[in-house]
mmCIF file with all atom_site columns, C-alpha atoms and ligand atoms in Angstrom:
data_model
loop_
_atom_site.group_PDB
_atom_site.id
_atom_site.type_symbol
_atom_site.label_atom_id
_atom_site.label_alt_id
_atom_site.label_comp_id
_atom_site.label_asym_id
_atom_site.label_entity_id
_atom_site.label_seq_id
_atom_site.pdbx_PDB_ins_code
_atom_site.Cartn_x
_atom_site.Cartn_y
_atom_site.Cartn_z
_atom_site.occupancy
_atom_site.B_iso_or_equiv
_atom_site.pdbx_formal_charge
_atom_site.auth_seq_id
_atom_site.auth_comp_id
_atom_site.auth_asym_id
_atom_site.auth_atom_id
_atom_site.pdbx_PDB_model_num
ATOM   1   C  CA  . UNK A 1 1   ? 10.143  18.250  6.589   1.00 51.00 ? 1   UNK A CA  1
ATOM   2   C  CA  . UNK A 1 2   ? 8.209   16.974  9.524   1.00 54.00 ? 2   UNK A CA  1
ATOM   3   C  CA  . UNK A 1 3   ? 5.095   18.826  10.043  1.00 53.00 ? 3   UNK A CA  1
ATOM   4   C  CA  . UNK A 1 4   ? 4.294   19.651  14.139  1.00 53.00 ? 4   UNK A CA  1
ATOM   5   C  CA  . UNK A 1 5   ? 0.716   17.901  13.246  1.00 52.00 ? 5   UNK A CA  1
ATOM   6   C  CA  . UNK A 1 6   ? 2.651   14.585  12.625  1.00 52.00 ? 6   UNK A CA  1
ATOM   7   C  CA  . UNK A 1 7   ? 5.031   14.780  15.345  1.00 55.00 ? 7   UNK A CA  1
ATOM   8   C  CA  . UNK A 1 8   ? 2.306   15.469  17.686  1.00 60.00 ? 8   UNK A CA  1
ATOM   9   C  CA  . UNK A 1 9   ? -0.092  13.064  16.258  1.00 68.00 ? 9   UNK A CA  1
ATOM   10  C  CA  . UNK A 1 10  ? 2.689   9.109   15.699  1.00 85.00 ? 10  UNK A CA  1
ATOM   11  C  CA  . UNK A 1 11  ? 5.426   8.676   17.427  1.00 92.00 ? 11  UNK A CA  1
ATOM   12  C  CA  . UNK A 1 12  ? 8.687   7.256   16.067  1.00 96.00 ? 12  UNK A CA  1
ATOM   13  C  CA  . UNK A 1 13  ? 9.024   3.256   15.966  1.00 96.00 ? 13  UNK A CA  1
ATOM   14  C  CA  . UNK A 1 14  ? 11.766  1.013   16.883  1.00 97.00 ? 14  UNK A CA  1
ATOM   15  C  CA  . UNK A 1 15  ? 11.663  -1.596  14.269  1.00 97.00 ? 15  UNK A CA  1
ATOM   16  C  CA  . UNK A 1 16  ? 9.755   -1.989  11.370  1.00 96.00 ? 16  UNK A CA  1
ATOM   17  C  CA  . UNK A 1 17  ? 8.148   -0.419  8.108   1.00 96.00 ? 17  UNK A CA  1
ATOM   18  C  CA  . UNK A 1 18  ? 6.968   3.008   7.898   1.00 97.00 ? 18  UNK A CA  1
ATOM   19  C  CA  . UNK A 1 19  ? 5.225   3.870   4.518   1.00 97.00 ? 19  UNK A CA  1
ATOM   20  C  CA  . UNK A 1 20  ? 4.784   7.556   4.230   1.00 96.00 ? 20  UNK A CA  1
ATOM   21  C  CA  . UNK A 1 21  ? 3.667   10.236  1.924   1.00 96.00 ? 21  UNK A CA  1
ATOM   22  C  CA  . UNK A 1 22  ? 0.702   8.212   1.249   1.00 97.00 ? 22  UNK A CA  1
ATOM   23  C  CA  . UNK A 1 23  ? -2.403  10.204  -0.487  1.00 95.00 ? 23  UNK A CA  1
ATOM   24  C  CA  . UNK A 1 24  ? -4.375  11.761  1.876   1.00 95.00 ? 24  UNK A CA  1
ATOM   25  C  CA  . UNK A 1 25  ? -7.140  9.274   2.733   1.00 95.00 ? 25  UNK A CA  1
ATOM   26  C  CA  . UNK A 1 26  ? -5.874  6.210   1.111   1.00 95.00 ? 26  UNK A CA  1
ATOM   27  C  CA  . UNK A 1 27  ? -4.033  4.827   4.196   1.00 96.00 ? 27  UNK A CA  1
ATOM   28  C  CA  . UNK A 1 28  ? -7.543  2.320   4.886   1.00 93.00 ? 28  UNK A CA  1
ATOM   29  C  CA  . UNK A 1 29  ? -6.930  1.216   0.988   1.00 93.00 ? 29  UNK A CA  1
ATOM   30  C  CA  . UNK A 1 30  ? -3.274  0.687   1.809   1.00 95.00 ? 30  UNK A CA  1
ATOM   31  C  CA  . UNK A 1 31  ? -3.868  -1.787  4.609   1.00 94.00 ? 31  UNK A CA  1
ATOM   32  C  CA  . UNK A 1 32  ? -6.536  -3.877  2.922   1.00 92.00 ? 32  UNK A CA  1
ATOM   33  C  CA  . UNK A 1 33  ? -3.885  -3.998  0.364   1.00 92.00 ? 33  UNK A CA  1
ATOM   34  C  CA  . UNK A 1 34  ? -1.183  -5.304  2.310   1.00 92.00 ? 34  UNK A CA  1
ATOM   35  C  CA  . UNK A 1 35  ? -4.317  -7.575  3.573   1.00 88.00 ? 35  UNK A CA  1
ATOM   36  C  CA  . UNK A 1 36  ? -4.131  -5.847  7.252   1.00 90.00 ? 36  UNK A CA  1
ATOM   37  C  CA  . UNK A 1 37  ? -7.246  -6.089  8.256   1.00 82.00 ? 37  UNK A CA  1
ATOM   38  C  CA  . UNK A 1 38  ? -9.706  -5.160  11.596  1.00 79.00 ? 38  UNK A CA  1
ATOM   39  C  CA  . UNK A 1 39  ? -8.614  -8.382  12.653  1.00 84.00 ? 39  UNK A CA  1
ATOM   40  C  CA  . UNK A 1 40  ? -4.889  -8.198  13.011  1.00 84.00 ? 40  UNK A CA  1
ATOM   41  C  CA  . UNK A 1 41  ? -3.043  -8.048  15.785  1.00 88.00 ? 41  UNK A CA  1
ATOM   42  C  CA  . UNK A 1 42  ? 0.110   -5.963  14.874  1.00 88.00 ? 42  UNK A CA  1
ATOM   43  C  CA  . UNK A 1 43  ? 1.523   -3.064  16.037  1.00 92.00 ? 43  UNK A CA  1
ATOM   44  C  CA  . UNK A 1 44  ? 0.132   -0.279  14.008  1.00 95.00 ? 44  UNK A CA  1
ATOM   45  C  CA  . UNK A 1 45  ? 0.386   3.420   14.077  1.00 95.00 ? 45  UNK A CA  1
ATOM   46  C  CA  . UNK A 1 46  ? -2.235  5.115   11.047  1.00 95.00 ? 46  UNK A CA  1
ATOM   47  C  CA  . UNK A 1 47  ? -2.478  8.973   10.319  1.00 96.00 ? 47  UNK A CA  1
ATOM   48  C  CA  . UNK A 1 48  ? -4.933  10.339  7.713   1.00 96.00 ? 48  UNK A CA  1
ATOM   49  C  CA  . UNK A 1 49  ? -4.815  13.998  6.532   1.00 95.00 ? 49  UNK A CA  1
ATOM   50  C  CA  . UNK A 1 50  ? -1.949  15.196  8.575   1.00 94.00 ? 50  UNK A CA  1
ATOM   51  C  CA  . UNK A 1 51  ? 0.399   18.218  7.317   1.00 92.00 ? 51  UNK A CA  1
ATOM   52  C  CA  . UNK A 1 52  ? 2.673   17.837  5.240   1.00 91.00 ? 52  UNK A CA  1
ATOM   53  C  CA  . UNK A 1 53  ? 5.185   19.555  3.129   1.00 84.00 ? 53  UNK A CA  1
ATOM   54  C  CA  . UNK A 1 54  ? 6.662   18.361  -0.339  1.00 78.00 ? 54  UNK A CA  1
ATOM   55  C  CA  . UNK A 1 55  ? 9.137   20.393  -2.118  1.00 78.00 ? 55  UNK A CA  1
ATOM   56  C  CA  . UNK A 1 56  ? 8.030   23.491  -0.104  1.00 84.00 ? 56  UNK A CA  1
ATOM   57  C  CA  . UNK A 1 57  ? 4.815   23.014  -1.038  1.00 85.00 ? 57  UNK A CA  1
ATOM   58  C  CA  . UNK A 1 58  ? 1.901   22.130  1.840   1.00 90.00 ? 58  UNK A CA  1
ATOM   59  C  CA  . UNK A 1 59  ? -0.259  19.442  1.468   1.00 94.00 ? 59  UNK A CA  1
ATOM   60  C  CA  . UNK A 1 60  ? -1.855  16.286  3.328   1.00 96.00 ? 60  UNK A CA  1
ATOM   61  C  CA  . UNK A 1 61  ? -0.576  13.149  3.767   1.00 96.00 ? 61  UNK A CA  1
ATOM   62  C  CA  . UNK A 1 62  ? -1.456  9.421   5.252   1.00 97.00 ? 62  UNK A CA  1
ATOM   63  C  CA  . UNK A 1 63  ? 1.399   7.654   6.992   1.00 97.00 ? 63  UNK A CA  1
ATOM   64  C  CA  . UNK A 1 64  ? 0.998   3.929   8.207   1.00 96.00 ? 64  UNK A CA  1
ATOM   65  C  CA  . UNK A 1 65  ? 3.695   2.418   10.607  1.00 97.00 ? 65  UNK A CA  1
ATOM   66  C  CA  . UNK A 1 66  ? 4.274   -1.480  11.352  1.00 96.00 ? 66  UNK A CA  1
ATOM   67  C  CA  . UNK A 1 67  ? 6.010   -2.169  13.739  1.00 96.00 ? 67  UNK A CA  1
ATOM   68  C  CA  . UNK A 1 68  ? 7.805   -5.506  14.019  1.00 95.00 ? 68  UNK A CA  1
ATOM   69  C  CA  . UNK A 1 69  ? 7.454   -6.406  10.248  1.00 93.00 ? 69  UNK A CA  1
ATOM   70  C  CA  . UNK A 1 70  ? 9.661   -5.739  7.279   1.00 92.00 ? 70  UNK A CA  1
ATOM   71  C  CA  . UNK A 1 71  ? 7.252   -5.425  4.453   1.00 91.00 ? 71  UNK A CA  1
ATOM   72  C  CA  . UNK A 1 72  ? 8.856   -7.091  0.815   1.00 90.00 ? 72  UNK A CA  1
ATOM   73  C  CA  . UNK A 1 73  ? 9.034   -5.081  -2.161  1.00 88.00 ? 73  UNK A CA  1
ATOM   74  C  CA  . UNK A 1 74  ? 6.262   -7.310  -4.128  1.00 89.00 ? 74  UNK A CA  1
ATOM   75  C  CA  . UNK A 1 75  ? 3.903   -6.120  -0.912  1.00 91.00 ? 75  UNK A CA  1
ATOM   76  C  CA  . UNK A 1 76  ? 4.834   -2.263  -1.212  1.00 93.00 ? 76  UNK A CA  1
ATOM   77  C  CA  . UNK A 1 77  ? 4.647   -2.606  -4.836  1.00 95.00 ? 77  UNK A CA  1
ATOM   78  C  CA  . UNK A 1 78  ? 0.742   -2.885  -4.525  1.00 94.00 ? 78  UNK A CA  1
ATOM   79  C  CA  . UNK A 1 79  ? 0.159   0.039   -2.751  1.00 94.00 ? 79  UNK A CA  1
ATOM   80  C  CA  . UNK A 1 80  ? 1.710   2.213   -6.265  1.00 94.00 ? 80  UNK A CA  1
ATOM   81  C  CA  . UNK A 1 81  ? -1.750  1.533   -7.458  1.00 93.00 ? 81  UNK A CA  1
ATOM   82  C  CA  . UNK A 1 82  ? -3.378  3.654   -5.540  1.00 92.00 ? 82  UNK A CA  1
ATOM   83  C  CA  . UNK A 1 83  ? -0.570  5.850   -3.815  1.00 94.00 ? 83  UNK A CA  1
ATOM   84  C  CA  . UNK A 1 84  ? 2.370   6.007   -6.816  1.00 93.00 ? 84  UNK A CA  1
ATOM   85  C  CA  . UNK A 1 85  ? 4.102   8.709   -4.476  1.00 94.00 ? 85  UNK A CA  1
ATOM   86  C  CA  . UNK A 1 86  ? 4.053   6.794   -1.480  1.00 96.00 ? 86  UNK A CA  1
ATOM   87  C  CA  . UNK A 1 87  ? 8.120   5.916   0.456   1.00 96.00 ? 87  UNK A CA  1
ATOM   88  C  CA  . UNK A 1 88  ? 8.757   3.253   2.437   1.00 96.00 ? 88  UNK A CA  1
ATOM   89  C  CA  . UNK A 1 89  ? 11.172  3.750   4.981   1.00 97.00 ? 89  UNK A CA  1
ATOM   90  C  CA  . UNK A 1 90  ? 12.460  0.517   6.897   1.00 97.00 ? 90  UNK A CA  1
ATOM   91  C  CA  . UNK A 1 91  ? 13.488  1.104   10.365  1.00 97.00 ? 91  UNK A CA  1
ATOM   92  C  CA  . UNK A 1 92  ? 15.830  -0.977  12.757  1.00 98.00 ? 92  UNK A CA  1
ATOM   93  C  CA  . UNK A 1 93  ? 16.791  0.444   16.175  1.00 98.00 ? 93  UNK A CA  1
ATOM   94  C  CA  . UNK A 1 94  ? 14.972  3.919   15.692  1.00 97.00 ? 94  UNK A CA  1
ATOM   95  C  CA  . UNK A 1 95  ? 16.677  3.925   12.451  1.00 98.00 ? 95  UNK A CA  1
ATOM   96  C  CA  . UNK A 1 96  ? 15.633  4.554   8.626   1.00 98.00 ? 96  UNK A CA  1
ATOM   97  C  CA  . UNK A 1 97  ? 18.825  2.136   7.223   1.00 98.00 ? 97  UNK A CA  1
ATOM   98  C  CA  . UNK A 1 98  ? 16.584  1.833   3.598   1.00 96.00 ? 98  UNK A CA  1
ATOM   99  C  CA  . UNK A 1 99  ? 14.043  4.607   2.059   1.00 96.00 ? 99  UNK A CA  1
ATOM   100 C  CA  . UNK A 1 100 ? 12.585  3.735   -1.718  1.00 95.00 ? 100 UNK A CA  1
ATOM   101 C  CA  . UNK A 1 101 ? 9.342   4.445   -3.334  1.00 96.00 ? 101 UNK A CA  1
ATOM   102 C  CA  . UNK A 1 102 ? 7.206   2.218   -4.626  1.00 96.00 ? 102 UNK A CA  1
ATOM   103 C  CA  . UNK A 1 103 ? 6.958   0.920   -8.176  1.00 96.00 ? 103 UNK A CA  1
ATOM   104 C  CA  . UNK A 1 104 ? 3.607   -0.445  -10.165 1.00 95.00 ? 104 UNK A CA  1
ATOM   105 C  CA  . UNK A 1 105 ? 3.522   -4.329  -10.377 1.00 95.00 ? 105 UNK A CA  1
ATOM   106 C  CA  . UNK A 1 106 ? 3.662   -5.553  -14.320 1.00 96.00 ? 106 UNK A CA  1
ATOM   107 C  CA  . UNK A 1 107 ? 1.006   -8.257  -12.451 1.00 96.00 ? 107 UNK A CA  1
ATOM   108 C  CA  . UNK A 1 108 ? -0.774  -7.886  -9.697  1.00 95.00 ? 108 UNK A CA  1
ATOM   109 C  CA  . UNK A 1 109 ? -1.230  -11.295 -8.349  1.00 94.00 ? 109 UNK A CA  1
ATOM   110 C  CA  . UNK A 1 110 ? -4.083  -12.386 -5.852  1.00 92.00 ? 110 UNK A CA  1
ATOM   111 C  CA  . UNK A 1 111 ? -5.761  -9.003  -3.764  1.00 91.00 ? 111 UNK A CA  1
ATOM   112 C  CA  . UNK A 1 112 ? -7.830  -8.051  -6.364  1.00 95.00 ? 112 UNK A CA  1
ATOM   113 C  CA  . UNK A 1 113 ? -11.191 -9.990  -7.707  1.00 95.00 ? 113 UNK A CA  1
ATOM   114 C  CA  . UNK A 1 114 ? -12.005 -10.490 -10.874 1.00 97.00 ? 114 UNK A CA  1
ATOM   115 C  CA  . UNK A 1 115 ? -15.641 -8.489  -11.447 1.00 96.00 ? 115 UNK A CA  1
ATOM   116 C  CA  . UNK A 1 116 ? -16.863 -11.594 -14.079 1.00 97.00 ? 116 UNK A CA  1
ATOM   117 C  CA  . UNK A 1 117 ? -18.293 -13.679 -11.914 1.00 96.00 ? 117 UNK A CA  1
ATOM   118 C  CA  . UNK A 1 118 ? -18.028 -16.559 -15.177 1.00 96.00 ? 118 UNK A CA  1
ATOM   119 C  CA  . UNK A 1 119 ? -14.436 -16.319 -14.629 1.00 97.00 ? 119 UNK A CA  1
ATOM   120 C  CA  . UNK A 1 120 ? -12.508 -19.186 -13.291 1.00 97.00 ? 120 UNK A CA  1
ATOM   121 C  CA  . UNK A 1 121 ? -10.290 -17.481 -10.732 1.00 97.00 ? 121 UNK A CA  1
ATOM   122 C  CA  . UNK A 1 122 ? -14.424 -16.931 -8.897  1.00 96.00 ? 122 UNK A CA  1
ATOM   123 C  CA  . UNK A 1 123 ? -14.853 -20.936 -9.419  1.00 95.00 ? 123 UNK A CA  1
ATOM   124 C  CA  . UNK A 1 124 ? -14.162 -23.016 -6.877  1.00 89.00 ? 124 UNK A CA  1
ATOM   125 C  CA  . UNK A 1 125 ? -10.538 -23.558 -7.789  1.00 89.00 ? 125 UNK A CA  1
ATOM   126 C  CA  . UNK A 1 126 ? -7.287  -23.185 -5.799  1.00 92.00 ? 126 UNK A CA  1
ATOM   127 C  CA  . UNK A 1 127 ? -6.279  -20.363 -8.772  1.00 95.00 ? 127 UNK A CA  1
ATOM   128 C  CA  . UNK A 1 128 ? -5.193  -17.132 -7.368  1.00 94.00 ? 128 UNK A CA  1
ATOM   129 C  CA  . UNK A 1 129 ? -6.233  -13.873 -9.840  1.00 96.00 ? 129 UNK A CA  1
ATOM   130 C  CA  . UNK A 1 130 ? -3.874  -12.146 -11.943 1.00 97.00 ? 130 UNK A CA  1
ATOM   131 C  CA  . UNK A 1 131 ? -4.198  -8.716  -14.030 1.00 97.00 ? 131 UNK A CA  1
ATOM   132 C  CA  . UNK A 1 132 ? -1.983  -6.979  -16.243 1.00 97.00 ? 132 UNK A CA  1
ATOM   133 C  CA  . UNK A 1 133 ? -1.016  -3.475  -14.910 1.00 96.00 ? 133 UNK A CA  1
ATOM   134 C  CA  . UNK A 1 134 ? -1.910  -0.976  -17.788 1.00 95.00 ? 134 UNK A CA  1
ATOM   135 C  CA  . UNK A 1 135 ? -2.460  2.405   -18.144 1.00 93.00 ? 135 UNK A CA  1
ATOM   136 C  CA  . UNK A 1 136 ? -5.891  1.503   -18.747 1.00 95.00 ? 136 UNK A CA  1
ATOM   137 C  CA  . UNK A 1 137 ? -6.656  -0.549  -15.910 1.00 95.00 ? 137 UNK A CA  1
ATOM   138 C  CA  . UNK A 1 138 ? -6.200  -3.906  -14.560 1.00 97.00 ? 138 UNK A CA  1
ATOM   139 C  CA  . UNK A 1 139 ? -6.671  -6.848  -17.079 1.00 98.00 ? 139 UNK A CA  1
ATOM   140 C  CA  . UNK A 1 140 ? -7.513  -10.414 -16.371 1.00 98.00 ? 140 UNK A CA  1
ATOM   141 C  CA  . UNK A 1 141 ? -4.839  -12.835 -17.455 1.00 98.00 ? 141 UNK A CA  1
ATOM   142 C  CA  . UNK A 1 142 ? -7.865  -14.988 -17.449 1.00 98.00 ? 142 UNK A CA  1
ATOM   143 C  CA  . UNK A 1 143 ? -11.165 -13.733 -18.628 1.00 98.00 ? 143 UNK A CA  1
ATOM   144 C  CA  . UNK A 1 144 ? -9.849  -10.560 -20.200 1.00 97.00 ? 144 UNK A CA  1
ATOM   145 C  CA  . UNK A 1 145 ? -11.867 -8.241  -17.588 1.00 97.00 ? 145 UNK A CA  1
ATOM   146 C  CA  . UNK A 1 146 ? -10.924 -5.064  -17.394 1.00 97.00 ? 146 UNK A CA  1
ATOM   147 C  CA  . UNK A 1 147 ? -11.235 -2.897  -14.252 1.00 96.00 ? 147 UNK A CA  1
ATOM   148 C  CA  . UNK A 1 148 ? -10.983 0.502   -13.920 1.00 93.00 ? 148 UNK A CA  1
ATOM   149 C  CA  . UNK A 1 149 ? -13.275 1.919   -11.439 1.00 88.00 ? 149 UNK A CA  1
ATOM   150 C  CA  . UNK A 1 150 ? -13.727 1.631   -7.484  1.00 87.00 ? 150 UNK A CA  1
ATOM   151 C  CA  . UNK A 1 151 ? -10.309 -0.515  -7.384  1.00 87.00 ? 151 UNK A CA  1
ATOM   152 C  CA  . UNK A 1 152 ? -10.845 -0.735  -3.440  1.00 86.00 ? 152 UNK A CA  1
ATOM   153 C  CA  . UNK A 1 153 ? -14.458 -2.396  -4.252  1.00 90.00 ? 153 UNK A CA  1
ATOM   154 C  CA  . UNK A 1 154 ? -12.531 -5.293  -5.423  1.00 93.00 ? 154 UNK A CA  1
ATOM   155 C  CA  . UNK A 1 155 ? -10.198 -6.166  -3.068  1.00 91.00 ? 155 UNK A CA  1
ATOM   156 C  CA  . UNK A 1 156 ? -10.343 -9.346  -1.373  1.00 85.00 ? 156 UNK A CA  1
HETATM 157 N  N1  . CTP B 2 .   ? 10.004  7.139   11.384  1.00 54.29 ? 1   CTP B N1  1
HETATM 158 C  C1  . CTP B 2 .   ? 9.553   6.535   12.564  1.00 54.29 ? 1   CTP B C1  1
HETATM 159 N  N2  . CTP B 2 .   ? 10.015  6.111   13.210  1.00 54.29 ? 1   CTP B N2  1
HETATM 160 C  C2  . CTP B 2 .   ? 11.427  6.474   13.441  1.00 54.29 ? 1   CTP B C2  1
HETATM 161 C  C3  . CTP B 2 .   ? 12.566  7.065   11.881  1.00 54.29 ? 1   CTP B C3  1
HETATM 162 C  C4  . CTP B 2 .   ? 11.671  7.133   11.311  1.00 54.29 ? 1   CTP B C4  1
HETATM 163 O  O1  . CTP B 2 .   ? 8.136   6.397   12.447  1.00 54.29 ? 1   CTP B O1  1
HETATM 164 N  N3  . CTP B 2 .   ? 12.080  5.448   14.523  1.00 54.29 ? 1   CTP B N3  1
HETATM 165 C  C5  . CTP B 2 .   ? 9.296   7.726   10.523  1.00 54.29 ? 1   CTP B C5  1
HETATM 166 C  C6  . CTP B 2 .   ? 9.489   9.691   10.151  1.00 54.29 ? 1   CTP B C6  1
HETATM 167 O  O2  . CTP B 2 .   ? 8.347   9.968   11.145  1.00 54.29 ? 1   CTP B O2  1
HETATM 168 C  C7  . CTP B 2 .   ? 9.230   9.800   8.553   1.00 54.29 ? 1   CTP B C7  1
HETATM 169 C  C8  . CTP B 2 .   ? 9.399   8.362   8.210   1.00 54.29 ? 1   CTP B C8  1
HETATM 170 O  O3  . CTP B 2 .   ? 9.880   7.693   9.147   1.00 54.29 ? 1   CTP B O3  1
HETATM 171 O  O4  . CTP B 2 .   ? 7.690   9.781   8.714   1.00 54.29 ? 1   CTP B O4  1
HETATM 172 C  C9  . CTP B 2 .   ? 10.830  8.671   7.014   1.00 54.29 ? 1   CTP B C9  1
HETATM 173 O  O5  . CTP B 2 .   ? 11.688  9.344   8.433   1.00 54.29 ? 1   CTP B O5  1
HETATM 174 P  P1  . CTP B 2 .   ? 13.088  10.356  7.494   1.00 54.29 ? 1   CTP B P1  1
HETATM 175 O  O6  . CTP B 2 .   ? 13.838  9.526   6.839   1.00 54.29 ? 1   CTP B O6  1
HETATM 176 O  O7  . CTP B 2 .   ? 13.337  10.750  9.057   1.00 54.29 ? 1   CTP B O7  1
HETATM 177 O  O8  . CTP B 2 .   ? 11.970  11.597  7.418   1.00 54.29 ? 1   CTP B O8  1
HETATM 178 P  P2  . CTP B 2 .   ? 11.907  12.695  6.374   1.00 54.29 ? 1   CTP B P2  1
HETATM 179 O  O9  . CTP B 2 .   ? 13.541  12.589  6.308   1.00 54.29 ? 1   CTP B O9  1
HETATM 180 O  O10 . CTP B 2 .   ? 10.886  13.583  6.607   1.00 54.29 ? 1   CTP B O10 1
HETATM 181 O  O11 . CTP B 2 .   ? 11.699  11.564  5.286   1.00 54.29 ? 1   CTP B O11 1
HETATM 182 P  P3  . CTP B 2 .   ? 11.324  11.900  4.233   1.00 54.29 ? 1   CTP B P3  1
HETATM 183 O  O12 . CTP B 2 .   ? 12.525  12.916  3.381   1.00 54.29 ? 1   CTP B O12 1
HETATM 184 O  O13 . CTP B 2 .   ? 11.121  10.890  3.087   1.00 54.29 ? 1   CTP B O13 1
HETATM 185 O  O14 . CTP B 2 .   ? 9.861   13.069  3.972   1.00 54.29 ? 1   CTP B O14 1
HETATM 186 ZN ZN1 . ZN  B 3 .   ? -11.315 -12.674 -14.645 1.00 54.29 ? 2   ZN  B ZN1 1
#
């Protein structure tokens, strides 16, 4: 159900991807996980802490709309690490043609930098970081370092 606040703050898009029901306040980290930085020239709308109704419960959520780009499953599934209840809506000619949830990847490639300075992924080698995603956190597949706090501070 659309809240009045959302309707006023953020317009529908013609084509692209809407990431909805993002954990309130997490939109900026979601953008970073998608590799979208302050230098982007993409058309973006971002709303944070807007009123939302979920199963009749009032709450808050963030929304990110990326125009003219359909994000791949690999790209969007990373978001599950910070916002497991996000939904991805693909929009074509103003219509929602696809709606799906996010599933945490089993292995996360790139995006997060290993905290071990001696890890081979931090040497001057063309090796992409790789972490096994478990309930405990992210385990580096190269040196077994565990990252389970401040994920946002370890995004490349
Ligand atoms: N949306 C958009 N531009 C469009 C169509 C939809 O930005 N042309 C956005 C809506 O604002 C909403 C999301 O895409 O944030 C999903 O749209 P829709 O499925 O119509 O909304 P709901 O039914 O409220 O979705 P849900 O049940 O997933 O909350
Ligand atoms: Zn490592």
